Tab-separated table of C-alpha atoms in Angstrom:
chain	number	residue	atom	x	y	z
A	1	SER	CA	102.308	89.870	97.384
A	2	VAL	CA	104.808	87.068	96.906
A	3	LEU	CA	103.006	85.947	93.761
A	4	PRO	CA	103.962	87.031	90.230
A	5	THR	CA	101.736	89.412	88.312
A	6	GLN	CA	101.588	87.250	85.192
A	7	GLY	CA	100.837	83.634	84.371
A	8	THR	CA	98.335	81.042	85.545
A	9	TYR	CA	97.938	80.560	89.309
A	10	CYS	CA	97.487	77.276	91.147
A	11	THR	CA	95.787	76.373	94.431
A	12	VAL	CA	95.920	73.012	96.174
A	13	GLY	CA	93.526	71.579	98.749
A	14	ILE	CA	94.495	68.621	100.933
A	15	ARG	CA	92.213	66.677	103.275
A	16	SER	CA	92.776	63.171	104.641
A	17	GLY	CA	95.562	62.607	102.147
A	18	VAL	CA	93.404	63.523	99.154
A	19	VAL	CA	95.029	66.223	97.010
A	20	LYS	CA	93.067	68.402	94.593
A	21	GLN	CA	94.595	71.254	92.614
A	22	SER	CA	93.039	73.860	90.378
A	23	PHE	CA	94.304	76.645	88.119
A	24	HIS	CA	93.086	80.226	88.036
A	25	PRO	CA	93.640	83.403	86.002
A	26	THR	CA	93.955	85.893	88.895
A	27	ILE	CA	95.290	86.264	92.440
A	28	ASP	CA	91.767	87.171	93.564
A	29	ASP	CA	90.692	83.717	92.436
A	30	VAL	CA	93.397	82.188	94.622
A	31	ASP	CA	92.017	84.086	97.628
A	32	ALA	CA	88.427	83.096	96.869
A	33	VAL	CA	89.218	79.416	96.322
A	34	SER	CA	91.372	79.274	99.470
A	35	THR	CA	88.576	80.813	101.531
A	36	ALA	CA	86.143	78.257	100.158
A	37	LEU	CA	88.518	75.397	101.024
A	38	VAL	CA	88.842	76.593	104.615
A	39	GLY	CA	85.066	76.720	104.889
A	40	LYS	CA	85.050	72.997	104.070
A	41	GLY	CA	87.780	72.109	106.572
A	42	VAL	CA	90.411	71.615	103.882
A	43	ASP	CA	94.073	72.625	104.206
A	44	ALA	CA	94.684	75.323	101.566
A	45	TYR	CA	97.983	75.800	99.737
A	46	PHE	CA	99.170	77.968	96.863
A	47	ALA	CA	101.973	77.460	94.352
A	48	LEU	CA	104.737	80.060	94.595
A	49	ALA	CA	105.200	80.010	90.828
A	50	THR	CA	102.777	80.821	88.088
A	51	PHE	CA	102.492	78.527	85.095
A	52	ASN	CA	102.418	78.861	81.337
A	53	ASP	CA	99.047	77.107	81.180
A	54	ASP	CA	96.780	74.875	83.243
A	55	SER	CA	98.199	71.583	81.958
A	56	SER	CA	100.326	70.733	85.010
A	57	ARG	CA	102.156	71.954	88.102
A	58	LYS	CA	105.449	70.533	86.888
A	59	VAL	CA	108.784	72.337	86.682
A	60	GLU	CA	108.764	72.394	82.886
A	61	ASN	CA	105.491	74.355	82.961
A	62	ALA	CA	106.641	76.925	85.562
A	63	ALA	CA	106.599	80.506	84.267
A	64	PHE	CA	107.512	83.144	86.892
A	65	LEU	CA	108.256	83.606	90.577
A	66	ARG	CA	108.304	86.769	92.678
A	67	ALA	CA	109.873	85.609	95.942
A	68	PHE	CA	112.501	83.438	97.571
A	69	PHE	CA	111.342	81.320	100.482
A	70	LEU	CA	112.287	78.940	103.312
A	71	ASP	CA	110.413	76.463	105.477
A	72	LEU	CA	111.595	76.165	109.094
A	73	ASP	CA	110.124	73.036	110.672
A	74	CYS	CA	109.360	73.118	114.394
A	75	GLY	CA	108.317	70.521	116.941
A	76	THR	CA	109.349	67.148	118.288
A	77	GLY	CA	111.917	65.521	116.033
A	78	LYS	CA	112.197	68.692	113.907
A	79	PRO	CA	115.274	70.926	113.477
A	80	TYR	CA	113.784	73.491	115.899
A	81	ALA	CA	111.975	72.659	119.112
A	82	ASP	CA	109.445	75.452	118.684
A	83	GLN	CA	108.723	78.644	116.771
A	84	PRO	CA	110.653	80.965	119.145
A	85	ALA	CA	113.779	78.852	118.589
A	86	ALA	CA	113.304	79.013	114.810
A	87	ALA	CA	112.654	82.766	114.958
A	88	GLN	CA	115.845	83.299	116.942
A	89	ALA	CA	117.876	81.256	114.449
A	90	LEU	CA	116.336	83.233	111.584
A	91	SER	CA	117.190	86.527	113.301
A	92	VAL	CA	120.844	85.476	113.660
A	93	PHE	CA	120.874	84.364	110.024
A	94	ILE	CA	119.506	87.723	108.794
A	95	SER	CA	121.999	89.642	110.907
A	96	SER	CA	124.936	87.518	109.740
A	97	THR	CA	124.122	87.552	106.020
A	98	GLY	CA	122.797	91.084	105.534
A	99	LEU	CA	119.640	89.803	103.852
A	100	PRO	CA	116.645	92.143	104.019
A	101	SER	CA	113.965	91.579	106.647
A	102	PRO	CA	111.608	88.874	105.365
A	103	THR	CA	107.904	88.281	105.583
A	104	VAL	CA	107.311	85.519	108.139
A	105	VAL	CA	104.211	83.340	108.292
A	106	ASN	CA	103.170	81.188	111.236
A	107	SER	CA	102.113	78.048	109.370
A	108	GLY	CA	100.370	76.551	112.379
A	109	GLY	CA	103.416	74.362	112.924
A	110	GLY	CA	106.644	75.963	111.758
A	111	LEU	CA	107.592	79.204	110.048
A	112	HIS	CA	107.416	80.046	106.347
A	113	VAL	CA	109.881	82.778	105.392
A	114	TYR	CA	109.514	84.902	102.246
A	115	TRP	CA	111.626	87.552	100.575
A	116	PRO	CA	109.228	89.232	98.118
A	117	LEU	CA	110.750	90.838	95.037
A	118	THR	CA	109.891	93.977	93.137
A	119	GLN	CA	109.684	92.144	89.811
A	120	ASP	CA	108.627	88.830	88.296
A	121	ILE	CA	111.560	86.468	87.646
A	122	PRO	CA	111.466	83.727	84.984
A	123	ALA	CA	111.694	80.328	86.661
A	124	ALA	CA	114.948	79.427	84.902
A	125	GLU	CA	116.577	82.651	86.137
A	126	TRP	CA	115.201	82.201	89.670
A	127	LEU	CA	116.562	78.688	90.195
A	128	PRO	CA	120.350	79.320	90.451
A	129	HIS	CA	119.753	82.140	92.947
A	130	ALA	CA	117.476	79.892	95.000
A	131	LYS	CA	120.224	77.270	95.054
A	132	SER	CA	122.633	79.939	96.289
A	133	LEU	CA	120.186	80.799	99.091
A	134	LYS	CA	120.095	77.110	99.959
A	135	ARG	CA	123.905	77.061	100.208
A	136	LEU	CA	123.841	80.224	102.314
A	137	CYS	CA	121.521	78.533	104.808
A	138	ALA	CA	123.897	75.573	105.058
A	139	GLN	CA	126.914	77.836	105.508
A	140	HIS	CA	125.234	79.617	108.446
A	141	ASN	CA	123.626	76.503	109.955
A	142	LEU	CA	120.070	77.689	109.410
A	143	HIS	CA	118.148	74.420	109.214
A	144	ALA	CA	115.651	75.247	106.485
A	145	ASP	CA	113.930	72.303	104.828
A	146	PRO	CA	116.356	71.575	101.938
A	147	ALA	CA	113.564	70.205	99.741
A	148	VAL	CA	111.724	73.551	99.724
A	149	THR	CA	114.190	76.388	99.107
A	150	ALA	CA	115.049	75.684	95.458
A	151	ASP	CA	111.751	74.029	94.454
A	152	CYS	CA	110.167	76.460	92.004
A	153	VAL	CA	106.808	74.623	92.027
A	154	ARG	CA	106.616	74.374	95.813
A	155	ILE	CA	103.247	74.864	97.506
A	156	LEU	CA	102.962	76.542	100.916
A	157	ARG	CA	100.020	77.316	103.161
A	158	VAL	CA	97.846	80.317	102.366
A	159	PRO	CA	97.983	83.020	105.083
A	160	GLY	CA	94.565	83.667	106.563
A	161	THR	CA	93.564	79.991	106.403
A	162	GLN	CA	93.684	77.173	108.968
A	163	ASN	CA	96.101	74.309	109.581
A	164	TYR	CA	93.853	71.297	110.108
A	165	LYS	CA	96.691	68.877	110.873
A	166	THR	CA	96.190	69.708	114.550
A	167	ALA	CA	93.116	69.576	116.753
A	168	PRO	CA	91.959	72.196	117.267
A	169	ALA	CA	93.017	73.760	113.967
A	170	ARG	CA	95.651	76.481	114.141
A	171	PRO	CA	95.538	79.751	112.186
A	172	VAL	CA	98.019	80.393	109.383
A	173	GLN	CA	98.935	84.048	109.741
A	174	ILE	CA	101.526	86.660	108.848
A	175	VAL	CA	103.590	87.599	111.913
A	176	ALA	CA	106.157	89.889	110.222
A	177	GLN	CA	105.872	91.870	107.015
A	178	GLY	CA	108.920	92.396	104.794
A	179	GLN	CA	109.211	94.901	101.970
A	180	PRO	CA	109.760	93.895	98.321
A	181	THR	CA	113.432	93.871	97.349
A	182	ASP	CA	115.099	94.383	93.987
A	183	LEU	CA	116.583	91.116	92.742
A	184	ASN	CA	120.063	92.634	92.271
A	185	VAL	CA	120.067	93.863	95.871
A	186	PHE	CA	118.989	90.461	97.184
A	187	ILE	CA	121.545	88.387	95.282
A	188	GLN	CA	124.420	90.555	96.489
A	189	CYS	CA	123.984	88.797	99.835
A	190	LEU	CA	124.218	85.323	98.301
A	191	PRO	CA	127.340	83.226	97.696
A	192	PRO	CA	128.445	83.005	94.045
A	193	ALA	CA	126.973	80.191	92.007
A	194	PRO	CA	129.285	77.198	91.454
A	195	VAL	CA	130.897	76.788	88.072
A	196	ASP	CA	128.444	75.166	85.658
A	197	LEU	CA	130.191	72.223	84.020
A	198	SER	CA	127.073	70.769	82.395
A	199	ALA	CA	128.219	71.788	78.891
A	200	ALA	CA	131.284	69.581	79.294
A	201	LYS	CA	129.127	66.465	79.560
A	202	GLN	CA	128.479	66.488	75.823
A	203	PHE	CA	132.117	65.573	75.203
A	204	GLY	CA	131.891	62.345	77.195
A	205	MET	CA	134.983	60.486	78.413
A	206	ASP	CA	138.147	60.766	76.330
A	207	ALA	CA	140.381	57.782	75.550
A	208	SER	CA	143.053	58.668	78.116
A	209	THR	CA	140.540	58.974	80.957
A	210	ARG	CA	138.852	55.747	79.881
A	211	ASP	CA	142.191	53.916	80.009
A	212	ILE	CA	142.950	55.288	83.476
A	213	ALA	CA	139.477	54.314	84.692
A	214	GLY	CA	139.921	50.803	83.373
A	215	GLY	CA	137.106	50.938	80.845
A	216	GLU	CA	133.488	51.980	81.219
A	217	PHE	CA	132.269	52.402	84.779
A	218	PRO	CA	130.094	49.493	85.974
A	219	LYS	CA	126.372	50.134	86.097
A	220	CYS	CA	124.733	50.239	89.499
A	221	MET	CA	121.596	51.482	91.254
A	222	PHE	CA	121.890	53.993	94.071
A	223	SER	CA	119.179	52.152	95.998
A	224	ARG	CA	121.484	49.110	96.073
A	225	ILE	CA	124.351	51.229	97.393
A	226	VAL	CA	122.020	52.648	100.054
A	227	THR	CA	120.908	49.186	101.151
A	228	ARG	CA	124.508	48.007	101.495
A	229	SER	CA	125.563	51.211	103.257
A	230	MET	CA	122.795	50.891	105.848
A	231	GLY	CA	124.130	47.399	106.507
A	232	THR	CA	127.746	46.464	107.075
A	233	THR	CA	129.276	46.234	103.590
A	234	GLY	CA	128.677	49.676	102.117
A	235	CYS	CA	129.856	53.246	102.599
A	236	ALA	CA	129.940	54.644	106.138
A	237	GLN	CA	129.776	58.230	104.860
A	238	ILE	CA	126.575	57.542	102.909
A	239	LYS	CA	125.118	55.848	105.994
A	240	HIS	CA	125.985	58.893	108.098
A	241	ALA	CA	124.366	61.223	105.533
A	242	LEU	CA	121.166	59.183	105.435
A	243	GLU	CA	120.838	58.894	109.191
A	244	ASN	CA	121.445	62.615	109.708
A	245	ALA	CA	119.695	64.000	106.615
A	246	ALA	CA	117.515	66.421	108.595
A	247	THR	CA	120.453	68.328	110.050
A	248	LEU	CA	123.336	67.588	107.684
A	249	GLU	CA	125.140	70.557	106.158
A	250	GLU	CA	124.307	71.075	102.479
A	251	PRO	CA	127.789	70.291	101.048
A	252	LEU	CA	127.714	66.852	102.675
């Protein structure tokens, strides 16, 4: 299983844009609820993290994870034309990085890729490694959805259910089964985490830097910069990044 062995579990049902989530004490409950949702024609999802309690599915309530994961989108206008193209790119990525063979799920549209672990990982410990996996994908031009890889409260489709976004519905099924990996073995394949400079923020701007900068920086809203950049008076690099967000390399 890619789910932790401890904490509170969460399932999510989506139909016609209506989202309903519920919390459960066991993995068996997740299976039962997902089966019931499919019987009603509802798209069934599960949260990859467990939670401290049933108050919310927010990051601050996340407890443990037991897998790293990617979402490879396929189809018209997506990074990969179809699932075979995504599978080939994933195969090259695995070979190039030395990562263990993952569990792969046909989501009914794209591919969901999981690396299950042998132990539960606290959410705070999981996050920097997930960010490193995200950088690794960018370095090797694997076009995984950047919003998914380091999102500890991400929901993905439950294998064994149906994808009702298409007519007829398509099955969500496991197409390759990976073996659980020790965390230390997995992270050896990842690039080192960048230097964390967050502690330096508490010192603020010193007098010399403030003088060089010409005083306090002017306040602005990024949305205003975006609007100008998409026109003719802003930043061409920001415009390029926005127009090519689906395929842009992570550093940019």
